């Protein structure tokens, strides 16, 4: 497999672009260098081609946004049509209203809607709005919410964030309601909002989301579901529809426009209407090609029952992988977890700690067999039965190699490049 051009671009980027990427999870630290591609040239459906012409089945799908497929004809048509009429204007465009109506129809908590570009735009808007609505400053979060100060303050990558900001964001543990109760009891009348991913790779225990909603309400705070990942994936109306727990506000992004940059904050009218005064405004908020892409994407998802496809194909991957892990006697080291539309393969060493070495070797073997692997499967409408069959065959080989490397205690020796790094260090 040739990677000559990828390596040439990387060399140039090292001089020109800090971190060599615009998105840390797509950068060179996330892939075994010298074995995995660094630059993608194009995609079609569920497949991508790197700049050296190597073809891969992709499961990361640009970290989730590509729900129908790369270069999907319907999206391209909707964007092209809008491009011919203009991209962004001096006044709002009727498409904003059309998409708002669609979202209000499908998302349980949506009574009013505003748009952003990245997920971070709308999670930040939701936090500011909750602060304005409650007159309180502290935020409680659970999950990942974007690159802004109030959230990154809680991570190990908190350089450049004022201490005063760090004090305002507290975190609680998923499925441990007592950790949220403790925060509320120690910060009486100070919490503006609880913002959380309603589900990640671990499912909520019975009553957990309901309890979060109850406690948040009792304490006069606003409940925000961060559905940037779960939206347009677990169910069209998000995890709130799937689990039947309606928050006060919710944030969507990623999957809503098949890769075009669009996000949305939706919620109860009583809170959302405060955005008449709270500042949330930027030049590209109503950019029409992305809105046109979202309308076309949502219509196509409804027409083709994309959600059913995500669950069906995702289940095959999850069950197929876990069956292979068992066959190779590797269940103790690796498992595919999460709800089928988005699963993650975990690797654990003898002591039960996350193993980036194992992940790296698995990724290396996948790349050599035509699968671009980052750990996650974000299933899209274009993932076909033959994609899944080939993937399971490749995973079988990769697990065999990993098993033999573990037995010989030579994972590092078998790696042809660096071990991948976490974006956030473990504390
Ligand atoms: C759950 C969640 N919330 C918010 C964000 C931030 O979205 P963006 O990177 O588009 O700003 C992400 C991004 O990965 C996410 O996974």
Tab-separated table of N, CA, C and O in Angstrom, residues 340-422:
chain	number	residue	atom	x	y	z
A	340	UNK	N	-26.685	0.027	18.498
A	340	UNK	CA	-26.233	-0.325	17.148
A	340	UNK	C	-25.982	0.841	16.169
A	340	UNK	O	-25.010	0.776	15.415
A	341	UNK	N	-26.766	1.916	16.153
A	341	UNK	CA	-26.453	2.970	15.161
A	341	UNK	C	-25.075	3.604	15.359
A	341	UNK	O	-24.503	4.172	14.434
A	342	UNK	N	-24.550	3.546	16.599
A	342	UNK	CA	-23.177	4.029	16.848
A	342	UNK	C	-22.524	3.144	17.903
A	342	UNK	O	-22.843	3.246	19.080
A	343	UNK	N	-21.639	2.291	17.444
A	343	UNK	CA	-20.944	1.423	18.395
A	343	UNK	C	-19.464	1.767	18.420
A	343	UNK	O	-18.944	2.401	17.498
A	344	UNK	N	-18.810	1.326	19.484
A	344	UNK	CA	-17.379	1.587	19.647
A	344	UNK	C	-16.695	0.290	20.052
A	344	UNK	O	-17.221	-0.454	20.888
A	345	UNK	N	-15.539	0.008	19.452
A	345	UNK	CA	-14.767	-1.166	19.862
A	345	UNK	C	-13.757	-0.728	20.918
A	345	UNK	O	-12.976	0.206	20.708
A	346	UNK	N	-13.826	-1.380	22.059
A	346	UNK	CA	-12.926	-1.066	23.181
A	346	UNK	C	-11.843	-2.131	23.271
A	346	UNK	O	-12.111	-3.314	23.026
A	347	UNK	N	-10.655	-1.720	23.665
A	347	UNK	CA	-9.552	-2.664	23.881
A	347	UNK	C	-9.035	-2.479	25.300
A	347	UNK	O	-8.771	-1.344	25.722
A	348	UNK	N	-8.859	-3.582	26.002
A	348	UNK	CA	-8.387	-3.490	27.398
A	348	UNK	C	-7.193	-4.412	27.604
A	348	UNK	O	-7.181	-5.535	27.084
A	349	UNK	N	-6.214	-3.935	28.373
A	349	UNK	CA	-5.054	-4.787	28.653
A	349	UNK	C	-5.363	-5.745	29.814
A	349	UNK	O	-6.489	-5.767	30.325
A	350	UNK	N	-4.335	-6.500	30.226
A	350	UNK	CA	-4.504	-7.494	31.298
A	350	UNK	C	-5.115	-6.896	32.567
A	350	UNK	O	-5.881	-7.536	33.264
A	351	UNK	N	-4.738	-5.612	32.830
A	351	UNK	CA	-5.215	-4.979	34.067
A	351	UNK	C	-6.588	-4.322	33.902
A	351	UNK	O	-7.096	-3.688	34.811
A	352	UNK	N	-7.142	-4.419	32.690
A	352	UNK	CA	-8.448	-3.823	32.444
A	352	UNK	C	-8.392	-2.354	32.057
A	352	UNK	O	-9.419	-1.685	31.961
A	353	UNK	N	-7.173	-1.823	31.817
A	353	UNK	CA	-7.067	-0.417	31.375
A	353	UNK	C	-7.190	-0.326	29.854
A	353	UNK	O	-6.794	-1.250	29.148
A	354	UNK	N	-7.723	0.818	29.382
A	354	UNK	CA	-7.832	1.033	27.933
A	354	UNK	C	-6.464	0.828	27.294
A	354	UNK	O	-5.466	1.356	27.791
A	355	UNK	N	-6.418	0.076	26.224
A	355	UNK	CA	-5.123	-0.183	25.589
A	355	UNK	C	-5.040	0.474	24.217
A	355	UNK	O	-5.665	0.024	23.251
A	356	UNK	N	-4.259	1.556	24.161
A	356	UNK	CA	-4.070	2.233	22.878
A	356	UNK	C	-3.127	1.429	21.978
A	356	UNK	O	-3.189	1.533	20.763
A	357	UNK	N	-2.284	0.608	22.595
A	357	UNK	CA	-1.384	-0.235	21.786
A	357	UNK	C	-2.199	-1.261	20.997
A	357	UNK	O	-1.985	-1.463	19.807
A	358	UNK	N	-3.128	-1.903	21.681
A	358	UNK	CA	-3.974	-2.897	20.990
A	358	UNK	C	-4.802	-2.215	19.896
A	358	UNK	O	-4.914	-2.716	18.785
A	359	UNK	N	-5.354	-1.063	20.250
A	359	UNK	CA	-6.161	-0.334	19.272
A	359	UNK	C	-5.307	0.005	18.041
A	359	UNK	O	-5.756	-0.116	16.901
A	360	UNK	N	-4.067	0.417	18.287
A	360	UNK	CA	-3.185	0.803	17.187
A	360	UNK	C	-2.889	-0.375	16.270
A	360	UNK	O	-2.937	-0.248	15.044
A	361	UNK	N	-2.613	-1.528	16.871
A	361	UNK	CA	-2.305	-2.698	16.039
A	361	UNK	C	-3.542	-3.106	15.235
A	361	UNK	O	-3.451	-3.426	14.048
A	362	UNK	N	-4.691	-3.050	15.883
A	362	UNK	CA	-5.944	-3.392	15.193
A	362	UNK	C	-6.170	-2.411	14.028
A	362	UNK	O	-6.506	-2.812	12.918
A	363	UNK	N	-5.931	-1.127	14.304
A	363	UNK	CA	-6.118	-0.111	13.259
A	363	UNK	C	-5.160	-0.352	12.085
A	363	UNK	O	-5.532	-0.246	10.923
A	364	UNK	N	-3.912	-0.669	12.425
A	364	UNK	CA	-2.909	-0.923	11.391
A	364	UNK	C	-3.360	-2.069	10.474
A	364	UNK	O	-3.314	-1.952	9.250
A	365	UNK	N	-3.820	-3.164	11.099
A	365	UNK	CA	-4.225	-4.326	10.310
A	365	UNK	C	-5.467	-3.997	9.470
A	365	UNK	O	-5.569	-4.411	8.326
A	366	UNK	N	-6.388	-3.219	10.065
A	366	UNK	CA	-7.594	-2.806	9.323
A	366	UNK	C	-7.203	-2.002	8.086
A	366	UNK	O	-7.707	-2.247	6.983
A	367	UNK	N	-6.309	-1.025	8.271
A	367	UNK	CA	-5.914	-0.158	7.147
A	367	UNK	C	-5.311	-1.002	6.025
A	367	UNK	O	-5.618	-0.798	4.841
A	368	UNK	N	-4.503	-1.977	6.412
A	368	UNK	CA	-3.860	-2.806	5.388
A	368	UNK	C	-4.876	-3.683	4.649
A	368	UNK	O	-4.614	-4.154	3.559
A	369	UNK	N	-6.048	-3.874	5.270
A	369	UNK	CA	-7.097	-4.668	4.608
A	369	UNK	C	-8.260	-3.793	4.123
A	369	UNK	O	-9.366	-4.287	3.897
A	370	UNK	N	-8.041	-2.480	4.023
A	370	UNK	CA	-9.049	-1.626	3.398
A	370	UNK	C	-10.181	-1.149	4.288
A	370	UNK	O	-11.275	-0.848	3.793
A	371	UNK	N	-9.923	-1.072	5.598
A	371	UNK	CA	-10.939	-0.488	6.489
A	371	UNK	C	-10.293	0.672	7.239
A	371	UNK	O	-9.236	0.509	7.850
A	372	UNK	N	-10.938	1.826	7.192
A	372	UNK	CA	-10.425	2.990	7.924
A	372	UNK	C	-11.044	2.950	9.317
A	372	UNK	O	-12.239	3.224	9.472
A	373	UNK	N	-10.239	2.608	10.307
A	373	UNK	CA	-10.766	2.304	11.641
A	373	UNK	C	-10.304	3.330	12.670
A	373	UNK	O	-9.114	3.616	12.778
A	374	UNK	N	-11.250	3.888	13.414
A	374	UNK	CA	-10.868	4.772	14.520
A	374	UNK	C	-11.476	4.294	15.838
A	374	UNK	O	-11.323	4.946	16.859
A	375	UNK	N	-12.199	3.200	15.783
A	375	UNK	CA	-12.833	2.690	16.998
A	375	UNK	C	-14.342	2.744	16.916
A	375	UNK	O	-15.025	1.892	17.463
A	376	UNK	N	-14.881	3.762	16.229
A	376	UNK	CA	-16.345	3.928	16.200
A	376	UNK	C	-16.945	3.464	14.880
A	376	UNK	O	-16.304	3.549	13.830
A	377	UNK	N	-18.178	2.960	14.961
A	377	UNK	CA	-18.950	2.688	13.744
A	377	UNK	C	-20.146	3.626	13.754
A	377	UNK	O	-21.080	3.405	14.523
A	378	UNK	N	-20.085	4.658	12.936
A	378	UNK	CA	-21.248	5.525	12.743
A	378	UNK	C	-21.902	5.048	11.447
A	378	UNK	O	-21.501	5.438	10.351
A	379	UNK	N	-22.901	4.192	11.609
A	379	UNK	CA	-23.491	3.567	10.415
A	379	UNK	C	-24.225	4.618	9.582
A	379	UNK	O	-24.892	5.499	10.116
A	380	UNK	N	-24.074	4.503	8.245
A	380	UNK	CA	-24.816	5.408	7.354
A	380	UNK	C	-25.683	4.574	6.412
A	380	UNK	O	-25.537	3.345	6.334
A	381	UNK	N	-26.570	5.274	5.704
A	381	UNK	CA	-27.512	4.585	4.817
A	381	UNK	C	-26.792	3.807	3.714
A	381	UNK	O	-27.339	2.864	3.154
A	382	UNK	N	-25.571	4.197	3.382
A	382	UNK	CA	-24.835	3.532	2.294
A	382	UNK	C	-24.038	2.316	2.750
A	382	UNK	O	-23.419	1.655	1.911
A	383	UNK	N	-23.999	2.021	4.045
A	383	UNK	CA	-23.283	0.806	4.470
A	383	UNK	C	-24.103	-0.410	4.041
A	383	UNK	O	-25.176	-0.672	4.577
A	384	UNK	N	-23.553	-1.123	3.059
A	384	UNK	CA	-24.297	-2.221	2.434
A	384	UNK	C	-24.004	-3.541	3.142
A	384	UNK	O	-23.073	-3.638	3.943
A	385	UNK	N	-24.770	-4.560	2.762
A	385	UNK	CA	-24.514	-5.899	3.323
A	385	UNK	C	-23.103	-6.351	2.978
A	385	UNK	O	-22.422	-6.953	3.798
A	386	UNK	N	-22.654	-6.048	1.750
A	386	UNK	CA	-21.314	-6.537	1.385
A	386	UNK	C	-20.230	-5.780	2.149
A	386	UNK	O	-19.188	-6.348	2.476
A	387	UNK	N	-20.471	-4.487	2.455
A	387	UNK	CA	-19.519	-3.756	3.324
A	387	UNK	C	-19.376	-4.478	4.657
A	387	UNK	O	-18.282	-4.696	5.157
A	388	UNK	N	-20.529	-4.836	5.222
A	388	UNK	CA	-20.520	-5.444	6.558
A	388	UNK	C	-19.840	-6.814	6.496
A	388	UNK	O	-19.011	-7.139	7.349
A	389	UNK	N	-20.172	-7.581	5.453
A	389	UNK	CA	-19.555	-8.917	5.330
A	389	UNK	C	-18.047	-8.795	5.229
A	389	UNK	O	-17.297	-9.502	5.898
A	390	UNK	N	-17.587	-7.862	4.368
A	390	UNK	CA	-16.131	-7.703	4.209
A	390	UNK	C	-15.508	-7.267	5.545
A	390	UNK	O	-14.446	-7.750	5.939
A	391	UNK	N	-16.191	-6.362	6.235
A	391	UNK	CA	-15.655	-5.845	7.499
A	391	UNK	C	-15.484	-6.972	8.521
A	391	UNK	O	-14.453	-7.053	9.191
A	392	UNK	N	-16.493	-7.828	8.593
A	392	UNK	CA	-16.413	-8.931	9.570
A	392	UNK	C	-15.252	-9.868	9.199
A	392	UNK	O	-14.509	-10.333	10.064
A	393	UNK	N	-15.079	-10.102	7.897
A	393	UNK	CA	-13.938	-10.947	7.456
A	393	UNK	C	-12.610	-10.319	7.866
A	393	UNK	O	-11.699	-10.983	8.361
A	394	UNK	N	-12.511	-8.977	7.658
A	394	UNK	CA	-11.262	-8.278	8.008
A	394	UNK	C	-11.060	-8.303	9.528
A	394	UNK	O	-9.957	-8.577	10.010
A	395	UNK	N	-12.130	-8.046	10.281
A	395	UNK	CA	-12.027	-8.044	11.748
A	395	UNK	C	-11.555	-9.410	12.250
A	395	UNK	O	-10.811	-9.505	13.223
A	396	UNK	N	-11.995	-10.475	11.579
A	396	UNK	CA	-11.583	-11.835	11.949
A	396	UNK	C	-10.054	-11.941	11.852
A	396	UNK	O	-9.378	-12.387	12.791
A	397	UNK	N	-9.512	-11.462	10.726
A	397	UNK	CA	-8.050	-11.519	10.522
A	397	UNK	C	-7.327	-10.639	11.541
A	397	UNK	O	-6.292	-11.009	12.098
A	398	UNK	N	-7.876	-9.428	11.758
A	398	UNK	CA	-7.214	-8.481	12.678
A	398	UNK	C	-7.177	-9.034	14.099
A	398	UNK	O	-6.178	-8.879	14.806
A	399	UNK	N	-8.277	-9.688	14.494
A	399	UNK	CA	-8.318	-10.240	15.850
A	399	UNK	C	-7.332	-11.397	15.995
A	399	UNK	O	-6.716	-11.568	17.049
A	400	UNK	N	-7.187	-12.162	14.921
A	400	UNK	CA	-6.211	-13.265	14.929
A	400	UNK	C	-4.796	-12.708	15.157
A	400	UNK	O	-4.037	-13.194	15.994
A	401	UNK	N	-4.482	-11.635	14.412
A	401	UNK	CA	-3.155	-11.013	14.529
A	401	UNK	C	-2.959	-10.445	15.938
A	401	UNK	O	-1.904	-10.614	16.551
A	402	UNK	N	-3.995	-9.769	16.434
A	402	UNK	CA	-3.905	-9.156	17.759
A	402	UNK	C	-3.712	-10.236	18.835
A	402	UNK	O	-2.881	-10.090	19.746
A	403	UNK	N	-4.441	-11.322	18.663
A	403	UNK	CA	-4.341	-12.411	19.638
A	403	UNK	C	-2.902	-12.953	19.680
A	403	UNK	O	-2.313	-13.097	20.754
A	404	UNK	N	-2.369	-13.178	18.491
A	404	UNK	CA	-1.024	-13.749	18.473
A	404	UNK	C	-0.002	-12.749	19.028
A	404	UNK	O	0.944	-13.136	19.724
A	405	UNK	N	-0.224	-11.441	18.788
A	405	UNK	CA	0.692	-10.421	19.338
A	405	UNK	C	0.605	-10.386	20.867
A	405	UNK	O	1.628	-10.234	21.548
A	406	UNK	N	-0.612	-10.539	21.381
A	406	UNK	CA	-0.774	-10.539	22.852
A	406	UNK	C	-0.050	-11.762	23.431
A	406	UNK	O	0.687	-11.666	24.408
A	407	UNK	N	-0.257	-12.910	22.781
A	407	UNK	CA	0.360	-14.155	23.285
A	407	UNK	C	1.883	-14.063	23.287
A	407	UNK	O	2.548	-14.535	24.191
A	408	UNK	N	2.410	-13.418	22.231
A	408	UNK	CA	3.881	-13.309	22.140
A	408	UNK	C	4.412	-12.071	22.851
A	408	UNK	O	5.607	-11.780	22.792
A	409	UNK	N	3.482	-11.299	23.411
A	409	UNK	CA	3.854	-10.066	24.102
A	409	UNK	C	4.690	-9.134	23.214
A	409	UNK	O	5.678	-8.556	23.647
A	410	UNK	N	4.277	-8.997	21.936
A	410	UNK	CA	5.068	-8.148	21.031
A	410	UNK	C	4.218	-7.174	20.215
A	410	UNK	O	4.505	-6.917	19.046
A	411	UNK	N	3.174	-6.631	20.843
A	411	UNK	CA	2.302	-5.694	20.111
A	411	UNK	C	3.127	-4.531	19.581
A	411	UNK	O	3.041	-4.183	18.397
A	412	UNK	N	3.940	-3.956	20.434
A	412	UNK	CA	4.701	-2.763	20.047
A	412	UNK	C	5.652	-3.072	18.893
A	412	UNK	O	5.816	-2.262	17.985
A	413	UNK	N	6.238	-4.290	18.950
A	413	UNK	CA	7.190	-4.680	17.908
A	413	UNK	C	6.489	-4.835	16.556
A	413	UNK	O	7.059	-4.566	15.501
A	414	UNK	N	5.220	-5.256	16.625
A	414	UNK	CA	4.490	-5.469	15.370
A	414	UNK	C	3.976	-4.167	14.749
A	414	UNK	O	3.597	-4.140	13.589
A	415	UNK	N	3.969	-3.116	15.562
A	415	UNK	CA	3.484	-1.835	15.036
A	415	UNK	C	4.523	-1.231	14.096
A	415	UNK	O	5.695	-1.163	14.426
A	416	UNK	N	4.032	-0.772	12.929
A	416	UNK	CA	4.965	-0.190	11.951
A	416	UNK	C	5.066	1.323	12.128
A	416	UNK	O	5.749	1.994	11.368
A	417	UNK	N	4.312	1.869	13.080
A	417	UNK	CA	4.366	3.313	13.334
A	417	UNK	C	4.071	3.587	14.804
A	417	UNK	O	4.114	2.676	15.638
A	418	UNK	N	3.727	4.848	15.083
A	418	UNK	CA	3.457	5.284	16.459
A	418	UNK	C	2.210	4.631	17.050
A	418	UNK	O	1.324	4.189	16.314
A	419	UNK	N	2.126	4.639	18.376
A	419	UNK	CA	0.867	4.262	19.041
A	419	UNK	C	-0.042	5.489	18.980
A	419	UNK	O	0.424	6.613	19.161
A	420	UNK	N	-1.333	5.292	18.716
A	420	UNK	CA	-2.242	6.445	18.656
A	420	UNK	C	-2.358	7.074	20.048
A	420	UNK	O	-2.148	6.408	21.055
A	421	UNK	N	-2.707	8.380	20.045
A	421	UNK	CA	-2.776	9.098	21.331
A	421	UNK	C	-4.211	9.531	21.631
A	421	UNK	O	-4.964	9.818	20.701
A	422	UNK	N	-4.559	9.646	22.907
A	422	UNK	CA	-5.899	10.178	23.204
A	422	UNK	C	-5.916	11.700	22.988
A	422	UNK	O	-4.877	12.340	23.156
